[in-house]
PDB file of C-alpha atoms in Angstrom:
ATOM      1  CA  MET A   1     -19.646   6.563  -4.067  1.00 38.00           C
ATOM      2  CA  ALA A   2     -17.032   7.864  -6.645  1.00 48.00           C
ATOM      3  CA  GLU A   3     -13.778   6.108  -6.730  1.00 65.00           C
ATOM      4  CA  GLU A   4     -11.282   8.621  -4.907  1.00 78.00           C
ATOM      5  CA  ARG A   5      -8.513   9.328  -7.504  1.00 89.00           C
ATOM      6  CA  LEU A   6      -5.002   9.166  -6.731  1.00 93.00           C
ATOM      7  CA  TYR A   7      -2.057  10.999  -8.356  1.00 95.00           C
ATOM      8  CA  VAL A   8       1.379  10.389  -9.060  1.00 95.00           C
ATOM      9  CA  LEU A   9       4.094  12.554  -7.378  1.00 95.00           C
ATOM     10  CA  THR A  10       1.616  13.205  -4.644  1.00 95.00           C
ATOM     11  CA  ASP A  11       1.842  12.612  -0.438  1.00 96.00           C
ATOM     12  CA  ILE A  12      -0.778   9.804   0.113  1.00 94.00           C
ATOM     13  CA  ASN A  13      -2.231   8.360   3.367  1.00 93.00           C
ATOM     14  CA  ILE A  14      -4.513   5.363   2.781  1.00 90.00           C
ATOM     15  CA  PRO A  15      -5.654   3.466   5.877  1.00 88.00           C
ATOM     16  CA  ILE A  16      -5.745  -0.016   5.806  1.00 87.00           C
ATOM     17  CA  THR A  17      -8.107  -2.522   7.203  1.00 82.00           C
ATOM     18  CA  LEU A  18      -7.197  -6.227   8.575  1.00 80.00           C
ATOM     19  CA  SER A  19     -10.060  -8.807   8.397  1.00 74.00           C
ATOM     20  CA  GLY A  20      -9.445 -12.345   8.963  1.00 72.00           C
ATOM     21  CA  ASP A  21      -7.102 -14.521  12.079  1.00 76.00           C
ATOM     22  CA  ILE A  22      -4.637 -11.742  12.501  1.00 82.00           C
ATOM     23  CA  ALA A  23      -5.350  -8.664  14.934  1.00 85.00           C
ATOM     24  CA  VAL A  24      -3.357  -5.167  14.625  1.00 88.00           C
ATOM     25  CA  SER A  25      -1.886  -5.797  17.803  1.00 88.00           C
ATOM     26  CA  ASP A  26      -0.661  -8.893  16.617  1.00 88.00           C
ATOM     27  CA  ILE A  27       1.414  -7.523  13.911  1.00 91.00           C
ATOM     28  CA  SER A  28       5.306  -6.990  14.436  1.00 92.00           C
ATOM     29  CA  ASP A  29       6.207  -6.215  10.931  1.00 94.00           C
ATOM     30  CA  MET A  30       4.180  -5.253   7.432  1.00 95.00           C
ATOM     31  CA  THR A  31       5.106  -4.826   3.903  1.00 96.00           C
ATOM     32  CA  VAL A  32       2.614  -3.244   1.529  1.00 95.00           C
ATOM     33  CA  ARG A  33       4.298  -4.127  -2.408  1.00 95.00           C
ATOM     34  CA  LEU A  34       3.034  -1.983  -4.840  1.00 96.00           C
ATOM     35  CA  VAL A  35       3.990  -3.547  -8.729  1.00 96.00           C
ATOM     36  CA  LYS A  36       2.754  -1.974 -12.097  1.00 97.00           C
ATOM     37  CA  ILE A  37       0.794  -4.103 -14.137  1.00 95.00           C
ATOM     38  CA  ASP A  38       3.358  -3.882 -17.020  1.00 95.00           C
ATOM     39  CA  GLY A  39       6.093  -5.188 -14.790  1.00 92.00           C
ATOM     40  CA  THR A  40       8.415  -1.793 -14.792  1.00 93.00           C
ATOM     41  CA  ALA A  41       8.160  -0.898 -11.598  1.00 93.00           C
ATOM     42  CA  SER A  42       7.815  -2.496  -7.791  1.00 95.00           C
ATOM     43  CA  ILE A  43       7.953  -0.425  -4.854  1.00 96.00           C
ATOM     44  CA  ASP A  44       7.763  -1.830  -1.424  1.00 97.00           C
ATOM     45  CA  PHE A  45       6.391  -0.047   1.776  1.00 97.00           C
ATOM     46  CA  LYS A  46       7.323  -1.432   5.159  1.00 96.00           C
ATOM     47  CA  LYS A  47       6.438  -0.724   8.547  1.00 95.00           C
ATOM     48  CA  SER A  48      10.066  -1.387   9.706  1.00 93.00           C
ATOM     49  CA  ASP A  49      10.945   1.597   7.507  1.00 94.00           C
ATOM     50  CA  GLY A  50       8.570   4.014   8.733  1.00 94.00           C
ATOM     51  CA  ALA A  51       6.202   4.067   5.537  1.00 96.00           C
ATOM     52  CA  ILE A  52       3.527   2.091   7.601  1.00 96.00           C
ATOM     53  CA  ASP A  53       2.062   3.498  10.840  1.00 94.00           C
ATOM     54  CA  ILE A  54      -0.203   1.439  13.312  1.00 91.00           C
ATOM     55  CA  ILE A  55      -1.379   3.954  15.811  1.00 90.00           C
ATOM     56  CA  ALA A  56      -4.069   2.773  18.424  1.00 87.00           C
ATOM     57  CA  GLY A  57      -5.444  -0.119  16.267  1.00 84.00           C
ATOM     58  CA  GLN A  58      -5.404   2.068  12.910  1.00 88.00           C
ATOM     59  CA  ILE A  59      -2.562   1.246  10.007  1.00 91.00           C
ATOM     60  CA  THR A  60      -2.206   3.812   7.763  1.00 93.00           C
ATOM     61  CA  LEU A  61       0.044   3.032   4.164  1.00 93.00           C
ATOM     62  CA  ARG A  62       2.127   6.740   3.838  1.00 96.00           C
ATOM     63  CA  ILE A  63       3.416   7.026   0.033  1.00 96.00           C
ATOM     64  CA  SER A  64       5.491   9.819  -0.311  1.00 96.00           C
ATOM     65  CA  LYS A  65       5.372  11.991  -3.537  1.00 95.00           C
ATOM     66  CA  THR A  66       8.953  10.575  -4.978  1.00 95.00           C
ATOM     67  CA  SER A  67       7.888   7.229  -4.688  1.00 95.00           C
ATOM     68  CA  ILE A  68       5.159   6.659  -7.190  1.00 95.00           C
ATOM     69  CA  THR A  69       5.656   8.375 -10.288  1.00 93.00           C
ATOM     70  CA  SER A  70       4.911   6.441 -13.332  1.00 93.00           C
ATOM     71  CA  GLU A  71       0.913   6.770 -13.851  1.00 95.00           C
ATOM     72  CA  GLY A  72      -0.800   3.438 -14.237  1.00 96.00           C
ATOM     73  CA  VAL A  73      -2.987   0.051 -12.914  1.00 96.00           C
ATOM     74  CA  TYR A  74      -0.600  -1.279  -9.675  1.00 96.00           C
ATOM     75  CA  PHE A  75      -1.556  -4.573  -8.171  1.00 95.00           C
ATOM     76  CA  ILE A  76      -1.208  -4.724  -4.340  1.00 92.00           C
ATOM     77  CA  TYR A  77       0.320  -7.355  -2.390  1.00 93.00           C
ATOM     78  CA  VAL A  78       0.580  -7.228   1.805  1.00 92.00           C
ATOM     79  CA  LEU A  79       2.658  -9.282   3.537  1.00 93.00           C
ATOM     80  CA  VAL A  80       2.462  -9.836   7.435  1.00 93.00           C
ATOM     81  CA  THR A  81       4.593 -10.762  10.255  1.00 92.00           C
ATOM     82  CA  ASP A  82       2.783 -11.308  13.602  1.00 89.00           C
ATOM     83  CA  GLY A  83       4.631 -11.547  17.180  1.00 87.00           C
ATOM     84  CA  ASP A  84       5.923 -15.258  16.666  1.00 89.00           C
ATOM     85  CA  GLY A  85       7.434 -14.346  13.523  1.00 90.00           C
ATOM     86  CA  LYS A  86       4.890 -16.278  11.239  1.00 90.00           C
ATOM     87  CA  VAL A  87       4.630 -14.524   7.475  1.00 91.00           C
ATOM     88  CA  LEU A  88       1.232 -13.870   6.447  1.00 89.00           C
ATOM     89  CA  GLY A  89       0.028 -13.077   2.845  1.00 88.00           C
ATOM     90  CA  LEU A  90      -3.234 -11.140   3.249  1.00 87.00           C
ATOM     91  CA  THR A  91      -5.593 -10.494  -0.054  1.00 84.00           C
ATOM     92  CA  PRO A  92      -6.296  -6.837  -0.347  1.00 83.00           C
ATOM     93  CA  THR A  93      -9.501  -5.282  -1.285  1.00 79.00           C
ATOM     94  CA  PRO A  94      -8.899  -3.660  -3.440  1.00 82.00           C
ATOM     95  CA  LEU A  95      -6.440  -6.228  -5.438  1.00 88.00           C
ATOM     96  CA  HIS A  96      -5.140  -2.671  -7.733  1.00 90.00           C
ATOM     97  CA  ILE A  97      -4.864   0.552  -7.931  1.00 92.00           C
ATOM     98  CA  ASN A  98      -4.572   3.269 -10.337  1.00 95.00           C
ATOM     99  CA  PHE A  99      -1.979   6.225 -10.278  1.00 95.00           C
ATOM    100  CA  TYR A 100      -3.186   9.353 -12.823  1.00 96.00           C
ATOM    101  CA  LYS A 101      -1.202  11.861 -13.787  1.00 93.00           C
ATOM    102  CA  ASN A 102      -1.561  14.936 -11.801  1.00 82.00           C
ATOM    103  CA  TYR A 103      -0.535  17.458 -14.663  1.00 73.00           C
TER     104      TYR A 103
END
């Protein structure tokens, strides 16, 4: 299967799958941070801000067209807060994504 190309300045919905000891129903908040490999950009997407939806057990990261404006490789970091207030750092797969120019 070919890698899906993600483009800057576009709306993107990315499904997120959890594994390990946390269930979707245990999540009270979630943050996905994208950090450009050269350190020039860092963007947080939070459930509490409406950028992450959890509907019927499916987690979706919603990246608006104004969020990623610079092409390049971005590292992915995921933090989840469970119902007890415990913050867990999760290792995503993949560990990075690449955004391309759309023009």
